């Protein structure tokens, strides 16, 4: 079976540069799993990334500079039986790509456009899950030109404010009191494609995510993962730092059940689904990611199953595996530049050879201090061994980047 695997940033879509390293890591992991599972994989990749992307795909479909990636995508969709899409969950990205593929009669090995549309809108997700009885933090939305009356019913401080249609931690702020609320809302609105912000009850606890497979009806939890998230005040910014797989927690079983309930509540969710949670006295579902998530690059290291092949089976509606046997522990972490540097071709080739570097920006260029250099994904028989290996990888990356 020929499968097209597309990652938004690597394919050259505008606006994808900020997520290129995580996108590269997910795409490399997925392509490797699909190829080892016996699938022939076609990957659209922008010409500026083609030479150093390090993808072991059956075929790279190079998108020439200045050409709309959809032109190449349209041609290659005629040659495949299914497509897996990795893209930010906002209307102009994952939704439009899912529609594009569906309209050309190719099987989406992932969620339907309708399911993507619901999950791309955090307020629509909140309403859908609330109606289904899923435990979620209280929330309301405001739009540009909002009035004081609209925010009179806020849940109470502290709060989390973020774009209704944002991706990751972009535009997200932790708000401790009313003096910070307006600036947090304005920040979220600036990052929102639709001009809307979500004001959400802050739930203190352990940040986690659940990885699940779904065929559109049946849902199989794969793992509960720890997330390292830096929540910043309105002027500071927030960021996903990394995670650990699996997460052993007293609420693990309950969290996975609540996540599965959330996936079933959104009609049309298929393939791999990530559900973000906060584990307090009980688990709260925060949002749904209708696509491959960064946790995948760690989960595949501890999984006895070929998760890429299982994603295809789920997307085709074939029998899902009952459960995933896991061994050891994996850590995923962003490695940042300690000082300004320029990554030349030789440095990129060296990064690609490091076992434990899952992703990097596959094009030569300058890197600012504090910017991401690479995404590490390391395995150990236990957490201590994984942390030791992570330190080794971190040192190797910094050495290549010139200290």
Short mmCIF file of C-alpha atoms in Angstrom, two decimals:
data_model
loop_
_atom_site.label_atom_id
_atom_site.label_comp_id
_atom_site.label_asym_id
_atom_site.label_seq_id
_atom_site.Cartn_x
_atom_site.Cartn_y
_atom_site.Cartn_z
CA UNK A 1 0.00 0.00 0.00
CA UNK A 2 1.27 3.45 -0.92
CA UNK A 3 0.75 6.08 1.79
CA UNK A 4 1.34 9.81 1.58
CA UNK A 5 2.75 11.34 4.77
CA UNK A 6 2.62 15.12 4.88
CA UNK A 7 3.96 17.46 7.55
CA UNK A 8 2.85 21.06 7.18
CA UNK A 9 6.15 22.86 7.78
CA UNK A 10 8.41 20.43 5.89
CA UNK A 11 6.09 20.52 2.88
CA UNK A 12 6.69 24.26 2.67
CA UNK A 13 3.35 25.72 3.72
CA UNK A 14 3.56 29.37 4.79
CA UNK A 15 3.57 29.96 8.54
CA UNK A 16 5.05 26.60 9.46
CA UNK A 17 8.59 27.70 10.32
CA UNK A 18 7.94 27.96 14.08
CA UNK A 19 6.99 24.29 14.32
CA UNK A 20 9.50 22.84 11.85
CA UNK A 21 11.69 21.03 14.42
CA UNK A 22 8.81 19.24 16.16
CA UNK A 23 7.22 18.60 12.78
CA UNK A 24 10.46 17.13 11.46
CA UNK A 25 10.70 14.82 14.49
CA UNK A 26 7.14 13.54 14.09
CA UNK A 27 7.52 13.04 10.34
CA UNK A 28 10.84 11.16 10.65
CA UNK A 29 9.33 8.91 13.30
CA UNK A 30 6.16 8.21 11.33
CA UNK A 31 7.94 7.58 8.01
CA UNK A 32 10.38 5.21 9.70
CA UNK A 33 7.55 3.24 11.26
CA UNK A 34 5.50 3.09 8.06
CA UNK A 35 8.45 1.95 5.95
CA UNK A 36 9.42 -0.73 8.48
CA UNK A 37 5.78 -1.83 8.49
CA UNK A 38 5.96 -2.58 4.76
CA UNK A 39 4.27 0.53 3.40
CA UNK A 40 5.67 2.58 0.51
CA UNK A 41 5.70 6.17 1.72
CA UNK A 42 5.57 9.31 -0.43
CA UNK A 43 6.57 12.52 1.38
CA UNK A 44 6.09 16.05 -0.04
CA UNK A 45 9.06 18.16 1.10
CA UNK A 46 10.07 21.74 0.25
CA UNK A 47 13.23 21.99 -1.85
CA UNK A 48 15.07 23.96 0.86
CA UNK A 49 14.62 21.02 3.27
CA UNK A 50 15.02 18.10 0.85
CA UNK A 51 18.80 17.63 1.03
CA UNK A 52 19.11 17.45 4.82
CA UNK A 53 15.73 16.11 5.96
CA UNK A 54 17.10 12.61 6.63
CA UNK A 55 13.83 10.90 5.72
CA UNK A 56 14.00 7.21 4.81
CA UNK A 57 10.94 7.36 2.60
CA UNK A 58 10.31 5.41 -0.58
CA UNK A 59 10.00 8.69 -2.43
CA UNK A 60 10.44 12.40 -1.69
CA UNK A 61 8.07 14.60 -3.71
CA UNK A 62 10.11 17.80 -3.85
CA UNK A 63 8.17 21.07 -3.82
CA UNK A 64 10.17 23.62 -5.85
CA UNK A 65 10.77 27.08 -4.42
CA UNK A 66 7.86 29.39 -5.22
CA UNK A 67 5.44 26.55 -6.03
CA UNK A 68 2.26 26.06 -3.98
CA UNK A 69 2.67 22.74 -2.10
CA UNK A 70 -0.91 21.89 -3.03
CA UNK A 71 0.13 21.54 -6.67
CA UNK A 72 2.59 18.77 -5.81
CA UNK A 73 0.19 17.29 -3.28
CA UNK A 74 -2.60 17.10 -5.87
CA UNK A 75 -0.35 15.20 -8.30
CA UNK A 76 0.93 12.73 -5.72
CA UNK A 77 -2.51 12.00 -4.24
CA UNK A 78 -3.33 10.26 -7.53
CA UNK A 79 -0.60 7.70 -6.76
CA UNK A 80 -1.54 6.71 -3.18
CA UNK A 81 -4.29 4.83 -1.35
CA UNK A 82 -4.20 6.78 1.91
CA UNK A 83 -2.79 9.89 3.56
CA UNK A 84 -1.60 10.81 7.05
CA UNK A 85 -1.52 14.55 7.74
CA UNK A 86 0.53 16.30 10.42
CA UNK A 87 -0.42 19.97 10.65
CA UNK A 88 -1.42 22.63 13.18
CA UNK A 89 -5.07 22.23 14.11
CA UNK A 90 -6.37 25.54 12.81
CA UNK A 91 -8.76 26.16 9.94
CA UNK A 92 -6.20 27.14 7.29
CA UNK A 93 -3.92 24.18 8.03
CA UNK A 94 -5.13 20.73 9.09
CA UNK A 95 -8.79 21.33 8.24
CA UNK A 96 -8.15 22.69 4.75
CA UNK A 97 -5.64 19.92 4.01
CA UNK A 98 -8.07 17.25 5.20
CA UNK A 99 -10.77 18.72 2.93
CA UNK A 100 -8.28 18.88 0.06
CA UNK A 101 -7.41 15.18 0.41
CA UNK A 102 -11.00 14.07 0.95
CA UNK A 103 -12.26 15.95 -2.12
CA UNK A 104 -9.75 14.04 -4.26
CA UNK A 105 -11.12 10.71 -3.15
CA UNK A 106 -8.11 9.58 -1.11
CA UNK A 107 -8.65 7.85 2.23
CA UNK A 108 -7.76 9.99 5.21
CA UNK A 109 -5.87 7.81 7.69
CA UNK A 110 -6.91 10.21 10.39
CA UNK A 111 -9.85 12.39 11.42
CA UNK A 112 -12.57 13.67 9.11
CA UNK A 113 -12.62 17.40 8.27
CA UNK A 114 -15.65 17.80 10.54
CA UNK A 115 -13.81 16.30 13.50
CA UNK A 116 -10.80 18.49 12.78
CA UNK A 117 -13.07 21.55 12.67
CA UNK A 118 -14.48 20.80 16.13
CA UNK A 119 -11.09 20.11 17.70
CA UNK A 120 -9.49 23.14 16.00
CA UNK A 121 -11.91 25.37 17.89
CA UNK A 122 -11.20 25.11 21.62
CA UNK A 123 -14.58 26.60 22.54
CA UNK A 124 -16.46 24.19 20.25
CA UNK A 125 -14.43 21.37 21.83
CA UNK A 126 -15.36 22.63 25.31
CA UNK A 127 -19.08 22.70 24.46
CA UNK A 128 -18.98 19.27 22.79
CA UNK A 129 -17.18 17.63 25.70
CA UNK A 130 -19.34 19.35 28.32
CA UNK A 131 -22.50 18.06 26.66
CA UNK A 132 -21.03 14.55 26.58
CA UNK A 133 -20.34 14.64 30.33
CA UNK A 134 -16.55 14.81 30.00
CA UNK A 135 -14.87 16.57 32.92
CA UNK A 136 -13.47 19.87 31.60
CA UNK A 137 -12.37 23.17 33.21
CA UNK A 138 -15.06 25.88 32.99
CA UNK A 139 -14.53 28.29 30.12
CA UNK A 140 -15.97 31.14 28.06
CA UNK A 141 -14.91 32.87 24.87
CA UNK A 142 -14.57 36.53 23.87
CA UNK A 143 -13.95 38.19 20.53
CA UNK A 144 -12.28 41.42 19.44
CA UNK A 145 -14.19 44.40 20.83
CA UNK A 146 -15.38 42.41 23.86
CA UNK A 147 -17.20 44.20 26.67
CA UNK A 148 -16.85 44.02 30.45
CA UNK A 149 -20.26 42.35 30.59
CA UNK A 150 -18.95 39.45 28.51
CA UNK A 151 -16.22 38.64 31.02
CA UNK A 152 -18.33 39.25 34.12
CA UNK A 153 -18.90 35.50 34.48
CA UNK A 154 -15.26 34.44 34.40
CA UNK A 155 -14.62 31.40 36.63
CA UNK A 156 -12.33 33.31 39.04
CA UNK A 157 -8.57 33.65 39.32
CA UNK A 158 -6.14 32.20 38.46
CA UNK A 159 -7.14 31.71 34.81
CA UNK A 160 -5.63 30.46 31.59
CA UNK A 161 -6.19 32.62 28.49
CA UNK A 162 -5.36 31.37 25.00
CA UNK A 163 -6.46 31.70 21.37
CA UNK A 164 -9.55 29.68 20.55
CA UNK A 165 -7.77 28.38 17.45
CA UNK A 166 -4.15 28.45 18.59
CA UNK A 167 -1.58 25.68 18.38
CA UNK A 168 0.61 24.52 21.25
CA UNK A 169 1.35 27.23 23.80
CA UNK A 170 1.27 30.12 21.31
CA UNK A 171 -0.58 33.08 22.82
CA UNK A 172 -1.25 31.22 26.10
CA UNK A 173 -0.96 33.07 29.42
CA UNK A 174 -1.45 32.28 33.08
CA UNK A 175 -3.44 35.13 34.65
CA UNK A 176 -3.20 35.57 38.42
CA UNK A 177 -5.47 38.59 38.93
CA UNK A 178 -7.69 41.10 37.12
CA UNK A 179 -4.81 43.51 36.41
CA UNK A 180 -3.36 40.99 33.91
CA UNK A 181 -6.58 39.93 32.22
CA UNK A 182 -6.86 42.54 29.47
CA UNK A 183 -3.26 42.12 28.33
CA UNK A 184 -3.64 38.32 28.31
CA UNK A 185 -6.83 38.54 26.22
CA UNK A 186 -5.22 40.98 23.76
CA UNK A 187 -2.21 38.69 23.42
CA UNK A 188 -4.44 35.70 22.68
CA UNK A 189 -6.51 37.70 20.18
CA UNK A 190 -3.37 38.74 18.29
CA UNK A 191 -2.46 35.07 17.83
CA UNK A 192 -5.97 33.99 16.86
CA UNK A 193 -6.85 33.43 13.23
CA UNK A 194 -10.55 33.94 14.01
CA UNK A 195 -10.08 36.80 16.49
CA UNK A 196 -11.36 34.89 19.52
CA UNK A 197 -9.86 34.04 22.92
CA UNK A 198 -10.74 31.34 25.43
CA UNK A 199 -10.82 32.23 29.13
CA UNK A 200 -10.46 29.00 31.06
CA UNK A 201 -10.49 27.99 34.70
CA UNK A 202 -6.96 27.16 35.85
CA UNK A 203 -6.64 23.66 37.26
CA UNK A 204 -3.49 23.01 39.27
CA UNK A 205 -2.01 19.55 39.03
CA UNK A 206 0.13 17.32 36.84
CA UNK A 207 0.17 18.24 33.15
CA UNK A 208 -0.34 15.09 31.11
CA UNK A 209 -1.43 13.85 27.73
CA UNK A 210 -3.07 10.65 26.61
CA UNK A 211 -2.16 8.97 23.32
CA UNK A 212 -5.00 6.99 21.77
CA UNK A 213 -5.99 5.13 18.60
CA UNK A 214 -9.49 5.26 17.19
CA UNK A 215 -11.24 3.76 14.18
CA UNK A 216 -14.08 6.25 14.51
CA UNK A 217 -16.03 4.06 16.91
CA UNK A 218 -13.71 2.04 19.10
CA UNK A 219 -10.98 3.81 21.10
CA UNK A 220 -7.81 2.17 22.43
CA UNK A 221 -5.67 4.11 24.95
CA UNK A 222 -1.97 3.67 24.19
CA UNK A 223 -0.28 5.54 27.04
CA UNK A 224 -0.45 8.33 29.55
CA UNK A 225 2.45 10.77 29.14
CA UNK A 226 3.88 13.44 31.42
CA UNK A 227 4.14 16.92 29.89
CA UNK A 228 6.64 19.57 30.89
CA UNK A 229 4.91 22.87 30.20
CA UNK A 230 6.12 26.32 31.17
CA UNK A 231 3.12 28.55 31.87
CA UNK A 232 4.08 32.22 31.60
CA UNK A 233 2.32 35.41 32.61
CA UNK A 234 0.99 37.66 29.81
CA UNK A 235 4.36 39.33 29.17
CA UNK A 236 6.44 36.16 29.43
CA UNK A 237 5.07 33.57 27.03
CA UNK A 238 4.36 29.89 27.57
CA UNK A 239 6.10 26.87 26.10
CA UNK A 240 5.99 23.10 25.77
CA UNK A 241 9.42 21.91 26.95
CA UNK A 242 9.13 18.13 26.67
CA UNK A 243 7.68 15.04 28.26
CA UNK A 244 8.13 11.55 29.67
CA UNK A 245 6.49 8.33 28.49
CA UNK A 246 4.88 6.49 30.17
CA UNK A 247 3.57 8.43 33.17
CA UNK A 248 2.76 6.23 36.15
CA UNK A 249 0.19 8.05 38.26
CA UNK A 250 -2.58 7.01 40.69
CA UNK A 251 -5.12 8.53 38.27
CA UNK A 252 -3.68 6.78 35.19
CA UNK A 253 -6.61 4.45 34.57
CA UNK A 254 -9.23 7.11 35.25
CA UNK A 255 -7.37 9.62 33.04
CA UNK A 256 -7.21 7.21 30.11
CA UNK A 257 -10.92 6.41 30.48
CA UNK A 258 -11.80 10.12 30.52
CA UNK A 259 -9.59 10.73 27.46
CA UNK A 260 -11.26 7.87 25.59
CA UNK A 261 -14.66 9.32 26.51
CA UNK A 262 -13.55 12.66 25.04
CA UNK A 263 -12.45 11.03 21.77
CA UNK A 264 -15.78 9.20 21.44
CA UNK A 265 -17.61 12.50 21.99
CA UNK A 266 -16.24 13.97 18.74
CA UNK A 267 -17.65 12.11 15.79
CA UNK A 268 -15.12 11.27 13.08
CA UNK A 269 -11.92 11.11 15.13
CA UNK A 270 -9.80 8.36 13.59
CA UNK A 271 -6.17 7.31 13.69
CA UNK A 272 -3.85 8.75 16.33
CA UNK A 273 -5.37 11.26 18.76
CA UNK A 274 -3.72 13.19 21.58
CA UNK A 275 -5.73 14.44 24.56
CA UNK A 276 -4.26 17.01 26.95
CA UNK A 277 -5.23 16.65 30.61
CA UNK A 278 -4.49 18.03 34.05
CA UNK A 279 -4.48 15.49 36.87
CA UNK A 280 -5.71 17.04 40.10
CA UNK A 281 -7.86 15.04 42.50
CA UNK A 282 -9.59 13.86 39.32
CA UNK A 283 -8.52 14.15 35.67
CA UNK A 284 -9.68 17.17 33.63
CA UNK A 285 -9.61 17.14 29.83
CA UNK A 286 -8.17 20.41 28.50
CA UNK A 287 -8.22 19.90 24.72
CA UNK A 288 -8.01 17.36 21.90
CA UNK A 289 -5.27 17.21 19.25
CA UNK A 290 -6.72 15.44 16.18
CA UNK A 291 -3.33 14.45 14.78
CA UNK A 292 0.07 13.02 15.62
CA UNK A 293 1.57 14.81 18.64
CA UNK A 294 5.13 15.22 19.86
CA UNK A 295 4.52 12.47 22.43
CA UNK A 296 4.54 9.99 19.53
CA UNK A 297 8.32 10.27 19.09
CA UNK A 298 8.79 9.07 22.67
CA UNK A 299 5.94 6.56 22.75
CA UNK A 300 7.27 4.66 19.73
CA UNK A 301 10.52 4.04 21.62
CA UNK A 302 8.76 2.22 24.46
CA UNK A 303 6.09 0.49 22.38
CA UNK A 304 6.40 -3.14 21.34
CA UNK A 305 3.99 -2.46 18.45
CA UNK A 306 4.66 -0.58 15.22
CA UNK A 307 2.47 2.44 15.91
CA UNK A 308 2.71 3.78 12.36
CA UNK A 309 1.24 0.55 11.01
CA UNK A 310 -1.46 0.67 13.70
CA UNK A 311 -2.39 4.22 12.63
CA UNK A 312 -2.97 2.97 9.08
CA UNK A 313 -5.07 0.06 10.34
CA UNK A 314 -7.17 2.40 12.48
CA UNK A 315 -7.64 4.79 9.55
CA UNK A 316 -8.78 1.91 7.33
CA UNK A 317 -11.25 0.72 9.95
CA UNK A 318 -9.42 -2.59 10.48
CA UNK A 319 -9.28 -4.39 13.81
CA UNK A 320 -7.42 -2.38 16.44
CA UNK A 321 -4.86 -3.90 18.74
CA UNK A 322 -6.19 -4.66 22.22
CA UNK A 323 -3.39 -2.95 24.13
CA UNK A 324 0.22 -1.84 23.69
CA UNK A 325 2.99 -3.53 25.61
CA UNK A 326 5.55 -0.98 26.81
CA UNK A 327 9.12 -1.39 27.98
CA UNK A 328 11.35 1.11 29.71
CA UNK A 329 11.01 4.89 29.67
CA UNK A 330 11.41 7.60 27.03
CA UNK A 331 12.10 11.32 27.45
CA UNK A 332 11.36 13.96 24.82
CA UNK A 333 12.94 17.38 25.28
CA UNK A 334 13.72 20.51 23.31
CA UNK A 335 17.43 21.34 23.22
CA UNK A 336 18.09 25.07 23.02
CA UNK A 337 21.04 27.07 21.75
CA UNK A 338 23.19 28.46 24.56
CA UNK A 339 24.62 31.15 22.28
CA UNK A 340 24.21 32.43 18.74
CA UNK A 341 25.49 30.03 16.10
CA UNK A 342 25.12 29.08 12.46
CA UNK A 343 24.31 25.51 11.50
CA UNK A 344 26.12 24.71 8.27
CA UNK A 345 25.58 21.60 6.14
CA UNK A 346 28.20 19.59 8.05
CA UNK A 347 26.50 20.36 11.37
CA UNK A 348 23.14 19.19 10.03
CA UNK A 349 24.68 15.95 8.82
CA UNK A 350 26.23 15.46 12.27
CA UNK A 351 22.89 16.10 14.01
CA UNK A 352 21.20 13.54 11.76
CA UNK A 353 23.71 10.89 12.87
CA UNK A 354 23.12 11.33 16.62
CA UNK A 355 21.02 8.52 18.02
CA UNK A 356 18.58 10.36 20.22
CA UNK A 357 18.08 13.43 18.02
CA UNK A 358 14.55 13.01 16.71
CA UNK A 359 14.27 16.30 14.85
CA UNK A 360 16.11 19.46 13.84
CA UNK A 361 15.63 22.30 11.34
CA UNK A 362 16.81 20.58 8.13
CA UNK A 363 18.24 23.66 6.41
CA UNK A 364 21.44 25.62 7.03
CA UNK A 365 21.05 28.93 8.81
CA UNK A 366 21.59 31.04 11.93
CA UNK A 367 20.21 30.11 15.35
CA UNK A 368 19.56 32.73 18.01
CA UNK A 369 20.41 32.16 21.71
CA UNK A 370 17.55 30.43 23.47
CA UNK A 371 16.07 29.14 20.19
CA UNK A 372 15.47 25.46 19.55
CA UNK A 373 18.39 23.50 18.13
CA UNK A 374 16.88 20.02 18.13
CA UNK A 375 14.26 17.77 19.67
CA UNK A 376 15.72 14.84 21.58
CA UNK A 377 13.93 11.53 22.12
CA UNK A 378 15.85 9.01 24.24
CA UNK A 379 15.10 5.62 25.77
CA UNK A 380 16.27 3.97 28.97
CA UNK A 381 15.37 0.89 30.94
CA UNK A 382 14.26 3.30 33.65
CA UNK A 383 13.99 7.07 34.12
CA UNK A 384 17.52 7.38 35.51
CA UNK A 385 19.06 5.70 32.48
CA UNK A 386 16.93 7.82 30.10
CA UNK A 387 18.01 11.02 31.88
CA UNK A 388 21.66 9.97 31.60
CA UNK A 389 21.30 9.38 27.88
CA UNK A 390 19.51 12.71 27.47
CA UNK A 391 22.45 14.51 29.05
CA UNK A 392 24.80 12.80 26.58
CA UNK A 393 22.64 13.85 23.62
CA UNK A 394 22.38 17.39 24.93
CA UNK A 395 26.17 17.62 25.16
CA UNK A 396 26.66 16.22 21.65
CA UNK A 397 24.20 18.71 20.16
CA UNK A 398 25.81 21.69 21.92
CA UNK A 399 29.24 20.55 20.80
CA UNK A 400 28.11 20.43 17.17
CA UNK A 401 26.55 23.88 17.56
CA UNK A 402 29.84 25.27 18.84
CA UNK A 403 29.29 25.01 22.60
#
